[in-house]
Each structure stands twice: as C-alpha cells, then as structure tokens.
Amino acid sequence: EEPVLLAELKPGRPQRYDWKSSCETWSVAFSPDGAWFAWSQGHCVVKLIPWPLGEAELGCKTSERKSRGGKVETRSRGAAKEKTLECGQIVWGLAFSAWPAAEDGDTDPACAVGLPCLVLATGLNDGQIKVWEVQTGHLLFSLLGHQDVVRDLSFAPNGSPILVSASRDKTLRVWDLSRDGRQVQVLSGHVQWVYCCSISPDCSMLCSAAGEKSALLWSMRSYTLIRRLEGHQSSVVSCDFSPDSALLVTASYDACVIMWDPYTGEQLRTLRHVPLHSTLDSSSEIHTSSLRSVCFSPEGLYLATVADDRLLRIWALELRSPVAFAPMTNGLCCMYFPHGGFIATGTRDGHVQFWTAPRVLSSLKHLCRKALRTFLTTYQVLALPIPRKLKEFLTYRTF
C-alpha cells in the first residue's frame, strides 16, 4: 500500500531569496509520547505543535481530505497550544528529551532547571544549542562550545538528561542538563563535518556520521571509540538504531543503506536505491539517488528513506527492495511517529508533509526477539545453549 499524503504544513512567511539557506526544514521530531511535533520550518523559527493536528484525523483512511496538499491550520488541544520558538539563527537539529511532560498546572521548580519536564533542544547555525521547556515555550539553556553549525542532536532514550550534539566543527559534544548544561565530553575523530548522531535505545552506544565513507561507533559509558564502520563508497550522512539496539543502519550519498550488527561490526545487508525513471522528469539532470535520511519504524520491521531522486521509500526489514514509494520533491529528513502509522518528512522549501505508513502487527517471534535483544548483545546470544537457527534469527542473520 503506497504512502498517502495526509497533510502538508507550509511556513507562514514568504521565502527570502536574499538570504540563502534560511528556509529549509532540516529537521522534524516527535516527542517520545507522541503528544508534540517540532518543525524547523526555516526563517530561524521552530513550531511546537500539539499532536494530532487539530481536527485532522490522520489515523483514518480518508486520504481525500480537503487538507491534502494544502496548509493545515492547527488548533489547540486542551491546555496544549501551538508555540513559536524564535531561535535567532537558522535551525538545523531538533531533539526532544525522553523525560515526561509536566502535568497541566504543574509548577514543579525542577522544570526551571531542566530536570523532569519535556524539553526540546535546537541546534543552531552559530554553534549554539538552545534548550526549551515544551509546556511553556521558555528558554532553559544556551549551550556554548561548538565552533560551527550544530547539525544534529540526540537525547539518551533512557530518560537521563544527557544530550549529544554533532557539529560541522568535526566534533561531537556530550552535555548534562542536570548540571546546568555542563559539557562533559568532547568526542574527536572525524575529519569532516559531522552530519548525524544517534544513541542506541539501550544507551550503550553512539553512532556518528560525517562527510566520510565510514561511520564511527562510540561507547556511551566510556566515551571512547569502539570501531569504525567501513563499507560505503561516499559520504555517510544519516544513521539510526533499531528499537532493540541490535541493528544499525547508515545512509550515504553512494545511494546505499547498509545494515550493520553494531556489536560485531558485520555488514548484514545492503539496500541499493535504484532510480525509478518513470517518476522523474525526462528533461531533468538528476542522475543520482543520493540519500538524505534513514529511520527505523517504532516496531523495528520497516525503514524509511528520503533520497534526492524525489522519492520517499519504505523498506521491509527482510526484503531487498522497497515495499512502497511516494513522490516527494526536495526531501531532507524523515521521522516515524513513535506509535507507528505515520511518517513526517521535511523539505528544502520549508514544508513538512505527513504520510501514511504501513501498520503491522508484530509476530510473536519478532516480539520475543525484540524483548531478548533489548538486553542481550550479539555475543551473549551466540553464547546461549540454543540451536544455531534460533541464534541466527535472534541476531538478524536469517535474511
């Protein structure tokens, strides 16, 4: 079933052609509980939007809504209201914390120091990271240290106040928001701009992708380099861990996604983006499927990719070809809704689009594998006194 465009949000301001690189949607993000959506809509502005979008019933199959392809007006949901964060700089990276949102009317002073409330971190053009309290829209911290664009951000998924940032200054930095945003570590090892960083769901590993043919895997316990993942033929620009931390995917300008076992460094599969010529304008000069973004679905059975050949692709984990395509122009990023069923994509024009995504009922086999792999490494699985075929299934080596 092909993805259906359910809604498209457009910036309320006209493009400023005298200011280059100001209107792109470089990043989109859903809060872990699915209650908020953050959109870096360009023009130095981030929109914080309560989810779902007003009365847009995105969970139903009515694809021929009036809003399709047009601007959707968002409405307040209960006490939650849309907020505009004026960041003062072009916004490149967005990340929600995994902390729970404050209850309505909650005046717990801990929120004032960025502890147990939902926050949004924004990575800016001048190297600053501004951290905002979502419920109020107040600025909590301005983190200083990077010397160039902060391209990506990742919070520790276990709810700890640890934030990792990736920058064009070729470093990653680790911040502790429970200590007033103190910088606790600088990770050096890349020789090009760092495009992407992703912390594994079990919080044991960090993957970083730069304008290099390899990705780096770091320990989140010792902040040391574990290994260099080599296999791509061009710059690696995006990476993501599976929900059980057992798989890692990297996307590159070489038009390939490589699926890795992060524990062993083994390449498990390569997904090649073959252009669909029928979807392209015959007069265009697009000769590449250079990838921009890759992400796992929440249950870990699908991948979504955005490429320069004007396609959003959805891949099933165990197949080598995409199971669905959707035409999209100038795509830059993609993100699954935390509870599945939707994908948000950002474009170079500053728009954000919401697409249907396959809903799947995980098999009991996959649920057991996911539960086991959440706390067992590949080496621990291989040491179990169980049949070889079962080990292959648990380590994703059956496809």
Short mmCIF file of C-alpha atoms in Angstrom, two decimals:
data_model
loop_
_atom_site.label_atom_id
_atom_site.label_comp_id
_atom_site.label_asym_id
_atom_site.label_seq_id
_atom_site.Cartn_x
_atom_site.Cartn_y
_atom_site.Cartn_z
CA GLU A 1 0.00 0.00 0.00
CA GLU A 2 1.60 3.24 -1.16
CA PRO A 3 2.04 6.09 1.35
CA VAL A 4 -0.74 8.68 1.13
CA LEU A 5 -0.08 12.37 1.76
CA LEU A 6 -2.39 13.29 4.62
CA ALA A 7 -1.37 16.87 5.33
CA GLU A 8 1.25 19.44 4.45
CA LEU A 9 2.28 22.40 6.56
CA LYS A 10 3.86 25.44 4.94
CA PRO A 11 5.68 28.39 6.52
CA GLY A 12 3.56 31.46 7.01
CA ARG A 13 6.31 33.71 5.70
CA PRO A 14 7.45 34.16 2.11
CA GLN A 15 10.88 32.88 1.17
CA ARG A 16 13.65 35.44 1.48
CA TYR A 17 15.66 34.97 -1.67
CA ASP A 18 18.31 37.44 -0.50
CA TRP A 19 19.26 35.11 2.37
CA LYS A 20 20.44 31.70 1.24
CA SER A 21 19.93 28.57 3.33
CA SER A 22 17.27 30.12 5.51
CA CYS A 23 14.01 28.40 4.66
CA GLU A 24 14.80 24.66 4.72
CA THR A 25 13.18 22.16 7.06
CA TRP A 26 16.40 20.45 8.07
CA SER A 27 14.82 18.60 10.97
CA VAL A 28 11.50 17.33 12.31
CA ALA A 29 10.82 15.48 15.56
CA PHE A 30 8.02 13.86 17.53
CA SER A 31 8.12 13.81 21.31
CA PRO A 32 8.58 10.27 22.71
CA ASP A 33 4.98 10.17 23.95
CA GLY A 34 3.66 11.38 20.59
CA ALA A 35 1.98 14.43 22.12
CA TRP A 36 4.11 17.08 20.35
CA PHE A 37 5.59 17.65 16.92
CA ALA A 38 8.52 20.01 16.33
CA TRP A 39 9.13 21.51 12.91
CA SER A 40 12.16 23.61 12.00
CA GLN A 41 10.23 25.49 9.35
CA GLY A 42 13.05 27.79 8.28
CA HIS A 43 13.44 31.54 8.89
CA CYS A 44 15.08 30.79 12.30
CA VAL A 45 11.75 29.58 13.65
CA VAL A 46 10.66 26.30 15.26
CA LYS A 47 6.98 25.44 15.55
CA LEU A 48 5.90 23.30 18.51
CA ILE A 49 2.59 21.73 17.53
CA PRO A 50 0.31 19.61 19.74
CA TRP A 51 -0.40 16.25 18.14
CA PRO A 52 -2.68 15.31 16.47
CA LEU A 53 -3.01 18.25 14.11
CA GLY A 54 -6.18 19.94 15.29
CA GLU A 55 -9.08 18.02 13.83
CA ALA A 56 -7.00 16.39 11.09
CA GLU A 57 -7.94 12.77 11.65
CA LEU A 58 -4.66 11.35 10.47
CA GLY A 59 -5.41 7.92 11.89
CA CYS A 60 -8.23 7.24 9.45
CA LYS A 61 -8.10 6.26 5.80
CA THR A 62 -9.82 9.36 4.41
CA SER A 63 -6.95 10.29 2.11
CA GLU A 64 -9.03 12.68 0.00
CA ARG A 65 -9.28 15.28 2.74
CA LYS A 66 -9.58 18.94 1.84
CA SER A 67 -6.28 19.49 3.61
CA ARG A 68 -4.43 17.17 1.28
CA GLY A 69 -1.59 19.07 -0.31
CA GLY A 70 -2.60 22.30 1.38
CA LYS A 71 -1.88 24.17 4.56
CA VAL A 72 -3.46 22.71 7.68
CA GLU A 73 -4.48 25.07 10.45
CA THR A 74 -3.52 23.63 13.81
CA ARG A 75 -5.75 24.11 16.80
CA SER A 76 -5.09 23.91 20.50
CA ARG A 77 -5.76 20.55 22.15
CA GLY A 78 -6.93 21.04 25.70
CA ALA A 79 -4.36 23.14 27.56
CA ALA A 80 -1.67 22.45 24.96
CA LYS A 81 -1.26 25.24 22.43
CA GLU A 82 0.96 25.70 19.43
CA LYS A 83 4.13 27.63 20.21
CA THR A 84 6.59 29.53 18.06
CA LEU A 85 10.21 29.45 19.19
CA GLU A 86 12.23 32.35 17.80
CA CYS A 87 15.74 30.92 17.76
CA GLY A 88 17.54 33.88 16.18
CA GLN A 89 19.61 31.58 13.95
CA ILE A 90 18.95 29.02 11.23
CA VAL A 91 17.84 25.79 12.94
CA TRP A 92 19.50 22.57 11.79
CA GLY A 93 18.91 19.96 14.50
CA LEU A 94 15.99 19.12 16.79
CA ALA A 95 15.62 16.59 19.61
CA PHE A 96 13.05 16.01 22.34
CA SER A 97 14.14 14.66 25.69
CA ALA A 98 12.74 11.35 26.87
CA TRP A 99 11.53 12.94 30.11
CA PRO A 100 7.80 13.01 30.83
CA ALA A 101 5.88 16.18 30.14
CA ALA A 102 4.81 18.27 33.11
CA GLU A 103 1.17 17.91 34.13
CA ASP A 104 -1.17 20.80 33.44
CA GLY A 105 -0.70 23.39 36.14
CA ASP A 106 2.42 21.68 37.44
CA THR A 107 4.74 24.33 38.85
CA ASP A 108 7.44 21.95 39.98
CA PRO A 109 10.58 24.12 40.18
CA ALA A 110 12.60 21.21 38.84
CA CYS A 111 11.30 22.17 35.39
CA ALA A 112 13.01 25.50 35.78
CA VAL A 113 16.38 23.78 35.84
CA GLY A 114 15.55 21.39 33.02
CA LEU A 115 15.13 18.21 35.02
CA PRO A 116 11.91 16.15 34.88
CA CYS A 117 9.96 18.06 32.23
CA LEU A 118 9.79 17.59 28.47
CA VAL A 119 12.33 19.77 26.70
CA LEU A 120 13.31 20.44 23.09
CA ALA A 121 16.91 21.06 22.07
CA THR A 122 17.60 23.12 18.94
CA GLY A 123 20.95 23.12 17.14
CA LEU A 124 21.73 26.46 15.52
CA ASN A 125 23.79 27.91 12.71
CA ASP A 126 26.21 29.75 15.02
CA GLY A 127 27.13 26.67 17.07
CA GLN A 128 24.72 27.36 19.94
CA ILE A 129 22.29 24.80 21.32
CA LYS A 130 19.15 26.32 22.79
CA VAL A 131 17.09 24.12 25.09
CA TRP A 132 13.40 24.98 25.56
CA GLU A 133 10.76 23.82 28.03
CA VAL A 134 7.94 22.50 25.86
CA GLN A 135 4.93 23.21 28.07
CA THR A 136 5.77 26.89 28.47
CA GLY A 137 7.99 27.63 25.49
CA HIS A 138 10.57 29.16 27.85
CA LEU A 139 14.29 29.06 27.08
CA LEU A 140 16.10 26.98 29.72
CA PHE A 141 19.70 26.86 28.50
CA SER A 142 22.02 28.18 25.84
CA LEU A 143 24.83 25.66 25.48
CA LEU A 144 28.07 27.11 24.14
CA GLY A 145 31.08 25.19 22.89
CA HIS A 146 30.69 24.28 19.23
CA GLN A 147 32.52 26.47 16.73
CA ASP A 148 30.24 25.82 13.75
CA VAL A 149 26.73 24.67 12.76
CA VAL A 150 25.14 22.16 15.15
CA ARG A 151 23.83 19.73 12.56
CA ASP A 152 22.14 17.07 14.75
CA LEU A 153 21.13 16.30 18.33
CA SER A 154 20.27 13.13 20.23
CA PHE A 155 18.99 12.66 23.79
CA ALA A 156 19.69 9.50 25.75
CA PRO A 157 16.48 7.44 25.31
CA ASN A 158 16.52 6.15 28.90
CA GLY A 159 15.29 9.45 30.31
CA SER A 160 18.63 10.64 31.63
CA PRO A 161 19.41 14.33 30.96
CA ILE A 162 22.32 13.51 28.62
CA LEU A 163 22.37 15.26 25.24
CA VAL A 164 24.80 14.57 22.37
CA SER A 165 25.39 17.14 19.63
CA ALA A 166 27.04 16.77 16.22
CA SER A 167 28.62 19.75 14.50
CA ARG A 168 30.35 21.00 11.40
CA ASP A 169 33.32 21.73 13.68
CA LYS A 170 34.03 17.96 13.27
CA THR A 171 33.30 17.13 16.92
CA LEU A 172 30.54 15.59 18.98
CA ARG A 173 29.88 17.00 22.42
CA VAL A 174 28.13 15.47 25.41
CA TRP A 175 26.08 17.71 27.71
CA ASP A 176 24.48 17.03 31.10
CA LEU A 177 21.36 19.16 31.53
CA SER A 178 21.01 18.15 35.18
CA ARG A 179 24.26 20.06 35.80
CA ASP A 180 23.14 23.32 34.21
CA GLY A 181 24.02 22.08 30.75
CA ARG A 182 27.65 21.38 31.57
CA GLN A 183 29.76 19.98 28.74
CA VAL A 184 31.07 16.65 29.99
CA GLN A 185 32.91 15.29 26.95
CA VAL A 186 34.22 16.24 23.50
CA LEU A 187 34.48 13.38 21.01
CA SER A 188 37.06 13.93 18.28
CA GLY A 189 37.82 11.53 15.46
CA HIS A 190 36.05 12.81 12.39
CA VAL A 191 37.94 14.78 9.77
CA GLN A 192 34.83 16.15 8.03
CA TRP A 193 31.60 17.84 9.09
CA VAL A 194 29.51 15.63 11.37
CA TYR A 195 26.02 15.27 9.91
CA CYS A 196 24.23 12.90 12.24
CA CYS A 197 24.36 11.29 15.67
CA SER A 198 22.19 8.56 17.16
CA ILE A 199 22.20 7.00 20.62
CA SER A 200 21.16 3.34 20.81
CA PRO A 201 17.88 2.69 22.70
CA ASP A 202 19.80 0.73 25.36
CA CYS A 203 22.07 3.79 25.78
CA SER A 204 25.24 1.75 25.39
CA MET A 205 26.39 3.08 22.00
CA LEU A 206 26.53 6.26 19.94
CA CYS A 207 26.87 6.29 16.16
CA SER A 208 28.07 9.36 14.27
CA ALA A 209 28.12 10.03 10.54
CA ALA A 210 30.23 12.68 8.85
CA GLY A 211 31.24 13.58 5.30
CA GLU A 212 33.38 10.44 5.25
CA LYS A 213 33.00 6.94 3.84
CA SER A 214 32.85 5.45 7.33
CA ALA A 215 30.68 5.90 10.41
CA LEU A 216 32.08 5.89 13.94
CA LEU A 217 30.68 3.86 16.81
CA TRP A 218 31.34 5.14 20.34
CA SER A 219 30.77 3.79 23.83
CA MET A 220 28.25 5.85 25.81
CA ARG A 221 29.77 4.51 29.03
CA SER A 222 33.42 5.44 28.49
CA TYR A 223 33.01 7.92 25.57
CA THR A 224 35.71 6.07 23.65
CA LEU A 225 35.74 4.90 20.05
CA ILE A 226 34.58 1.28 19.69
CA ARG A 227 35.09 0.83 15.95
CA ARG A 228 35.00 2.46 12.55
CA LEU A 229 32.30 1.05 10.23
CA GLU A 230 33.70 0.95 6.71
CA GLY A 231 31.82 -0.11 3.61
CA HIS A 232 30.26 2.93 1.95
CA GLN A 233 31.73 4.46 -1.22
CA SER A 234 30.78 8.07 -0.42
CA SER A 235 29.88 10.34 2.48
CA VAL A 236 27.71 8.82 5.22
CA VAL A 237 25.01 11.34 6.11
CA SER A 238 22.42 9.59 8.31
CA CYS A 239 22.23 6.75 10.84
CA ASP A 240 19.68 5.12 13.14
CA PHE A 241 19.48 2.20 15.58
CA SER A 242 16.69 -0.36 15.64
CA PRO A 243 14.36 -0.20 18.68
CA ASP A 244 16.09 -3.20 20.28
CA SER A 245 19.62 -1.79 19.60
CA ALA A 246 20.51 -4.98 17.68
CA LEU A 247 20.77 -3.28 14.28
CA LEU A 248 22.28 -0.08 12.96
CA VAL A 249 21.56 1.46 9.56
CA THR A 250 23.70 4.06 7.79
CA ALA A 251 22.73 6.01 4.66
CA SER A 252 25.18 7.54 2.23
CA TYR A 253 25.50 9.69 -0.86
CA ASP A 254 26.52 6.44 -2.59
CA ALA A 255 22.76 5.66 -2.79
CA CYS A 256 23.06 2.72 -0.38
CA VAL A 257 21.81 1.90 3.09
CA ILE A 258 23.99 -0.58 4.96
CA MET A 259 22.53 -2.59 7.82
CA TRP A 260 25.12 -3.46 10.48
CA ASP A 261 25.41 -5.53 13.59
CA PRO A 262 26.81 -2.78 15.86
CA TYR A 263 28.24 -5.29 18.32
CA THR A 264 30.40 -7.15 15.79
CA GLY A 265 30.74 -4.52 13.04
CA GLU A 266 29.45 -7.06 10.49
CA GLN A 267 27.55 -5.88 7.40
CA LEU A 268 24.26 -7.77 7.33
CA ARG A 269 22.61 -6.28 4.24
CA THR A 270 22.93 -3.51 1.66
CA LEU A 271 19.84 -1.75 0.30
CA ARG A 272 20.51 -0.08 -3.05
CA HIS A 273 18.41 2.85 -4.23
CA VAL A 274 17.68 2.26 -7.89
CA PRO A 275 16.04 5.29 -9.56
CA LEU A 276 12.51 4.83 -10.83
CA HIS A 277 12.88 6.65 -14.15
CA SER A 278 9.14 6.88 -14.67
CA THR A 279 8.84 9.17 -11.68
CA LEU A 280 11.44 11.63 -12.94
CA ASP A 281 11.08 14.43 -15.42
CA SER A 282 12.85 13.26 -18.56
CA SER A 283 14.33 16.72 -19.00
CA SER A 284 15.86 16.77 -15.53
CA GLU A 285 19.54 16.20 -14.88
CA ILE A 286 19.09 14.13 -11.75
CA HIS A 287 21.42 11.17 -12.12
CA THR A 288 21.75 10.15 -8.52
CA SER A 289 19.77 8.69 -5.68
CA SER A 290 21.94 10.34 -3.03
CA LEU A 291 20.38 9.65 0.33
CA ARG A 292 19.46 12.31 2.86
CA SER A 293 17.86 10.46 5.75
CA VAL A 294 17.05 6.99 7.10
CA CYS A 295 14.98 5.95 10.12
CA PHE A 296 13.56 2.80 11.72
CA SER A 297 9.86 2.29 12.37
CA PRO A 298 8.87 2.01 16.05
CA GLU A 299 8.37 -1.77 15.98
CA GLY A 300 11.61 -2.28 14.07
CA LEU A 301 10.22 -4.05 10.98
CA TYR A 302 10.43 -1.19 8.46
CA LEU A 303 12.83 1.53 7.32
CA ALA A 304 12.03 4.85 5.66
CA THR A 305 14.50 6.65 3.41
CA VAL A 306 14.49 10.02 1.66
CA ALA A 307 16.68 10.48 -1.42
CA ASP A 308 17.45 13.15 -4.00
CA ASP A 309 15.59 11.24 -6.70
CA ARG A 310 12.32 12.71 -5.37
CA LEU A 311 11.13 9.58 -3.62
CA LEU A 312 10.21 8.53 -0.12
CA ARG A 313 10.83 4.79 0.13
CA ILE A 314 9.62 2.32 2.73
CA TRP A 315 11.53 -0.93 3.13
CA ALA A 316 10.54 -4.12 4.94
CA LEU A 317 13.39 -5.37 7.09
CA GLU A 318 13.67 -8.76 5.42
CA LEU A 319 13.31 -7.67 1.77
CA ARG A 320 15.93 -6.16 -0.53
CA SER A 321 13.52 -3.96 -2.49
CA PRO A 322 11.22 -1.20 -1.25
CA VAL A 323 7.66 -2.20 -0.44
CA ALA A 324 6.25 1.29 -1.09
CA PHE A 325 7.14 4.59 -2.75
CA ALA A 326 5.80 8.12 -2.57
CA PRO A 327 6.80 11.07 -4.78
CA MET A 328 8.24 13.99 -2.84
CA THR A 329 10.37 16.87 -4.03
CA ASN A 330 13.44 18.24 -2.26
CA GLY A 331 13.20 15.90 0.73
CA LEU A 332 15.75 16.42 3.51
CA CYS A 333 14.64 14.40 6.54
CA CYS A 334 12.16 11.80 7.73
CA MET A 335 10.86 10.65 11.10
CA TYR A 336 8.35 7.98 12.17
CA PHE A 337 5.55 8.77 14.61
CA PRO A 338 6.50 6.99 17.90
CA HIS A 339 3.38 4.79 17.82
CA GLY A 340 3.61 3.99 14.12
CA GLY A 341 1.30 4.62 11.20
CA PHE A 342 2.73 7.96 10.06
CA ILE A 343 5.94 9.42 8.69
CA ALA A 344 6.83 13.11 8.76
CA THR A 345 9.18 14.46 6.08
CA GLY A 346 10.84 17.86 5.80
CA THR A 347 11.71 19.57 2.53
CA ARG A 348 14.12 22.14 1.18
CA ASP A 349 11.17 24.52 0.72
CA GLY A 350 10.46 24.67 4.45
CA HIS A 351 7.41 22.40 4.24
CA VAL A 352 6.60 19.35 6.35
CA GLN A 353 4.50 16.51 5.00
CA PHE A 354 2.69 13.72 6.83
CA TRP A 355 2.34 10.34 5.13
CA THR A 356 0.61 7.11 5.96
CA ALA A 357 2.97 4.26 6.77
CA PRO A 358 2.30 0.51 6.91
CA ARG A 359 0.78 -0.58 10.18
CA VAL A 360 1.98 -4.01 11.17
CA LEU A 361 1.09 -6.45 13.92
CA SER A 362 4.43 -7.85 15.02
CA SER A 363 4.67 -11.62 15.10
CA LEU A 364 5.21 -13.33 18.42
CA LYS A 365 8.61 -14.42 17.09
CA HIS A 366 9.67 -10.83 16.43
CA LEU A 367 8.30 -9.61 19.78
CA CYS A 368 10.33 -12.28 21.57
CA ARG A 369 13.43 -11.40 19.55
CA LYS A 370 12.97 -7.70 20.28
CA ALA A 371 12.48 -8.35 24.01
CA LEU A 372 15.58 -10.54 24.22
CA ARG A 373 17.80 -8.26 22.12
CA THR A 374 16.90 -5.28 24.27
CA PHE A 375 19.21 -6.64 26.98
CA LEU A 376 21.38 -9.25 25.22
CA THR A 377 24.31 -8.37 22.97
CA THR A 378 25.12 -10.41 19.86
CA TYR A 379 27.96 -12.13 21.71
CA GLN A 380 25.65 -13.05 24.59
CA VAL A 381 23.12 -14.53 22.17
CA LEU A 382 25.82 -16.57 20.41
CA ALA A 383 26.90 -17.98 23.79
CA LEU A 384 23.41 -19.30 24.61
CA PRO A 385 22.93 -23.10 24.56
CA ILE A 386 20.25 -22.94 21.85
CA PRO A 387 20.01 -24.25 18.25
CA ARG A 388 22.02 -22.49 15.54
CA LYS A 389 18.93 -21.46 13.56
CA LEU A 390 17.50 -19.77 16.63
CA LYS A 391 20.76 -17.89 17.13
CA GLU A 392 20.64 -16.75 13.51
CA PHE A 393 17.10 -15.47 13.95
CA LEU A 394 17.92 -13.65 17.17
CA THR A 395 20.94 -11.99 15.55
CA TYR A 396 19.04 -10.97 12.37
CA ARG A 397 21.07 -13.28 10.16
CA THR A 398 18.16 -15.11 8.56
CA PHE A 399 17.68 -12.75 5.62
#
